[in-house]
Amino acid sequence: PLQIKAWCEEAARWGLILVAPEDGWRAVLAAADCLIGDHGSVTAYAAAIGVPVLFGALPTRQVMPGSPIARLSELAPQLDPGPLAPQVAQVMATWPREHGMTMQGVLTDTPGESARIIRSLMYELMNLPEPGWAPVPHPAPMPCAVSFDISRYSSVGGAP
């Protein structure tokens, strides 16, 4: 984490907000105009909700054939070493809406039904009657920005 903060410190002065990987990623993803991702699940989730995707890295040896990321790799372009802004603009201008529907179909066969299905299964496993009302999904929590104060760490010994 300290190395990531060090790499991003200058960008933070220009307005970059770094979000802790375990907290807030859903809200950030919902607000994203474009995502530069890797072969992880968040990249597939982004495409499924209609966010244009560029692969920053795609280690093909680590991608299982037939997996959601393998399918997404057929749809999304890979970032090249050229200027970033034109590539982002291009994918945002040309990303077909159908890619989102394709990825939804790869990730689930019942879009929008996970709360109902999971609740039903949990009540069944607990041997309890399920409530008669529909489950209500809660909005993703607001993300907390990661602090960029790395000055408290020495350049030699790491954390105090």
GROMACS .gro file of C-alpha atoms in nm:
model
  160
    1PRO     CA    1   0.000   0.000   0.000
    2LEU     CA    2   0.279   0.246   0.075
    3GLN     CA    3   0.431   0.195  -0.271
    4ILE     CA    4   0.094   0.255  -0.439
    5LYS     CA    5   0.055   0.576  -0.237
    6ALA     CA    6   0.405   0.687  -0.336
    7TRP     CA    7   0.334   0.624  -0.705
    8CYS     CA    8   0.007   0.820  -0.683
    9GLU     CA    9   0.116   1.104  -0.455
   10GLU     CA   10   0.174   1.361  -0.731
   11ALA     CA   11  -0.151   1.268  -0.907
   12ALA     CA   12  -0.332   1.318  -0.575
   13ARG     CA   13  -0.212   1.677  -0.571
   14TRP     CA   14  -0.392   1.716  -0.906
   15GLY     CA   15  -0.715   1.567  -0.772
   16LEU     CA   16  -0.677   1.188  -0.788
   17ILE     CA   17  -0.878   1.013  -0.520
   18LEU     CA   18  -0.739   0.673  -0.432
   19VAL     CA   19  -0.997   0.440  -0.279
   20ALA     CA   20  -0.898   0.151  -0.054
   21PRO     CA   21  -0.957  -0.175  -0.243
   22GLU     CA   22  -1.174  -0.320   0.031
   23ASP     CA   23  -1.391  -0.010   0.079
   24GLY     CA   24  -1.595   0.199  -0.158
   25TRP     CA   25  -1.518   0.037  -0.492
   26ARG     CA   26  -1.888  -0.019  -0.571
   27ALA     CA   27  -1.976   0.349  -0.544
   28VAL     CA   28  -1.672   0.449  -0.746
   29LEU     CA   29  -1.761   0.193  -1.013
   30ALA     CA   30  -2.119   0.319  -1.031
   31ALA     CA   31  -1.988   0.672  -1.093
   32ALA     CA   32  -1.717   0.574  -1.343
   33ASP     CA   33  -1.722   0.702  -1.700
   34CYS     CA   34  -1.454   0.453  -1.805
   35LEU     CA   35  -1.247   0.184  -1.635
   36ILE     CA   36  -0.893   0.075  -1.707
   37GLY     CA   37  -0.884  -0.267  -1.549
   38ASP     CA   38  -0.704  -0.594  -1.515
   39HIS     CA   39  -0.826  -0.953  -1.520
   40GLY     CA   40  -1.016  -0.917  -1.191
   41SER     CA   41  -1.386  -0.934  -1.124
   42VAL     CA   42  -1.436  -0.557  -1.087
   43THR     CA   43  -1.345  -0.514  -1.453
   44ALA     CA   44  -1.619  -0.760  -1.550
   45TYR     CA   45  -1.867  -0.588  -1.316
   46ALA     CA   46  -1.787  -0.253  -1.478
   47ALA     CA   47  -1.861  -0.387  -1.825
   48ALA     CA   48  -2.182  -0.550  -1.700
   49ILE     CA   49  -2.319  -0.216  -1.577
   50GLY     CA   50  -2.228  -0.048  -1.905
   51VAL     CA   51  -1.900   0.120  -1.813
   52PRO     CA   52  -1.660   0.125  -2.110
   53VAL     CA   53  -1.353  -0.088  -2.035
   54LEU     CA   54  -0.992  -0.084  -2.144
   55PHE     CA   55  -0.760  -0.359  -2.028
   56GLY     CA   56  -0.449  -0.208  -1.873
   57ALA     CA   57  -0.303  -0.555  -1.839
   58LEU     CA   58  -0.439  -0.891  -1.942
   59PRO     CA   59  -0.209  -1.179  -1.849
   60THR     CA   60  -0.367  -1.432  -2.083
   61ARG     CA   61  -0.198  -1.726  -1.910
   62GLN     CA   62  -0.397  -1.641  -1.596
   63VAL     CA   63  -0.734  -1.609  -1.770
   64MET     CA   64  -0.942  -1.927  -1.771
   65PRO     CA   65  -1.096  -2.004  -2.111
   66GLY     CA   66  -1.473  -1.957  -2.098
   67SER     CA   67  -1.455  -1.729  -1.793
   68PRO     CA   68  -1.625  -1.388  -1.782
   69ILE     CA   69  -1.287  -1.216  -1.825
   70ALA     CA   70  -1.207  -1.435  -2.125
   71ARG     CA   71  -1.536  -1.325  -2.281
   72LEU     CA   72  -1.468  -0.960  -2.194
   73SER     CA   73  -1.124  -0.986  -2.351
   74GLU     CA   74  -1.303  -1.053  -2.681
   75LEU     CA   75  -1.499  -0.727  -2.642
   76ALA     CA   76  -1.270  -0.474  -2.474
   77PRO     CA   77  -0.956  -0.325  -2.625
   78GLN     CA   78  -0.619  -0.344  -2.455
   79LEU     CA   79  -0.443  -0.023  -2.359
   80ASP     CA   80  -0.140   0.045  -2.575
   81PRO     CA   81   0.169   0.242  -2.474
   82GLY     CA   82   0.057   0.552  -2.665
   83PRO     CA   83  -0.116   0.857  -2.518
   84LEU     CA   84  -0.388   0.766  -2.270
   85ALA     CA   85  -0.650   1.037  -2.329
   86PRO     CA   86  -0.729   0.947  -2.693
   87GLN     CA   87  -0.766   0.580  -2.602
   88VAL     CA   88  -1.008   0.658  -2.321
   89ALA     CA   89  -1.204   0.897  -2.545
   90GLN     CA   90  -1.220   0.633  -2.820
   91VAL     CA   91  -1.350   0.353  -2.598
   92MET     CA   92  -1.603   0.588  -2.437
   93ALA     CA   93  -1.731   0.701  -2.777
   94THR     CA   94  -1.756   0.354  -2.929
   95TRP     CA   95  -1.847   0.120  -2.640
   96PRO     CA   96  -2.164  -0.059  -2.753
   97ARG     CA   97  -2.451  -0.087  -2.503
   98GLU     CA   98  -2.475  -0.453  -2.602
   99HIS     CA   99  -2.142  -0.526  -2.432
  100GLY     CA  100  -2.309  -0.458  -2.096
  101MET     CA  101  -2.592  -0.695  -2.174
  102THR     CA  102  -2.345  -0.957  -2.297
  103MET     CA  103  -2.148  -0.935  -1.974
  104GLN     CA  104  -2.464  -0.948  -1.762
  105GLY     CA  105  -2.553  -1.270  -1.938
  106VAL     CA  106  -2.206  -1.411  -1.871
  107LEU     CA  107  -2.211  -1.314  -1.502
  108THR     CA  108  -2.569  -1.412  -1.415
  109ASP     CA  109  -2.871  -1.574  -1.568
  110THR     CA  110  -3.102  -1.376  -1.338
  111PRO     CA  111  -3.003  -1.006  -1.350
  112GLY     CA  112  -3.147  -0.800  -1.066
  113GLU     CA  113  -3.263  -1.104  -0.872
  114SER     CA  114  -2.965  -1.182  -0.646
  115ALA     CA  115  -3.115  -1.025  -0.331
  116ARG     CA  116  -3.432  -1.231  -0.367
  117ILE     CA  117  -3.248  -1.554  -0.448
  118ILE     CA  118  -2.988  -1.522  -0.173
  119ARG     CA  119  -3.247  -1.424   0.090
  120SER     CA  120  -3.468  -1.716  -0.006
  121LEU     CA  121  -3.177  -1.958   0.017
  122MET     CA  122  -3.061  -1.820   0.355
  123TYR     CA  123  -3.406  -1.853   0.509
  124GLU     CA  124  -3.434  -2.206   0.369
  125LEU     CA  125  -3.096  -2.300   0.518
  126MET     CA  126  -3.203  -2.158   0.856
  127ASN     CA  127  -3.531  -2.348   0.834
  128LEU     CA  128  -3.726  -2.024   0.884
  129PRO     CA  129  -4.021  -1.878   0.695
  130GLU     CA  130  -3.922  -1.606   0.452
  131PRO     CA  131  -4.074  -1.260   0.510
  132GLY     CA  132  -4.361  -1.172   0.278
  133TRP     CA  133  -4.207  -0.850   0.149
  134ALA     CA  134  -3.948  -0.810  -0.123
  135PRO     CA  135  -3.587  -0.755  -0.015
  136VAL     CA  136  -3.471  -0.397  -0.051
  137PRO     CA  137  -3.118  -0.343  -0.178
  138HIS     CA  138  -2.918  -0.073  -0.003
  139PRO     CA  139  -2.706   0.180  -0.190
  140ALA     CA  140  -2.333   0.128  -0.191
  141PRO     CA  141  -2.160   0.323   0.086
  142MET     CA  142  -1.970   0.638   0.000
  143PRO     CA  143  -1.603   0.563  -0.055
  144CYS     CA  144  -1.339   0.694   0.183
  145ALA     CA  145  -1.034   0.847   0.023
  146VAL     CA  146  -0.697   0.701   0.116
  147SER     CA  147  -0.466   0.947   0.289
  148PHE     CA  148  -0.154   1.037   0.093
  149ASP     CA  149   0.053   1.146   0.392
  150ILE     CA  150   0.356   0.927   0.336
  151SER     CA  151   0.595   1.171   0.506
  152ARG     CA  152   0.572   0.982   0.834
  153TYR     CA  153   0.752   0.688   0.674
  154SER     CA  154   1.127   0.699   0.642
  155SER     CA  155   1.279   0.637   0.302
  156VAL     CA  156   1.504   0.368   0.451
  157GLY     CA  157   1.317   0.177   0.718
  158GLY     CA  158   0.956   0.174   0.602
  159ALA     CA  159   0.677   0.215   0.854
  160PRO     CA  160   0.766   0.351   1.200
   0.00000   0.00000   0.00000
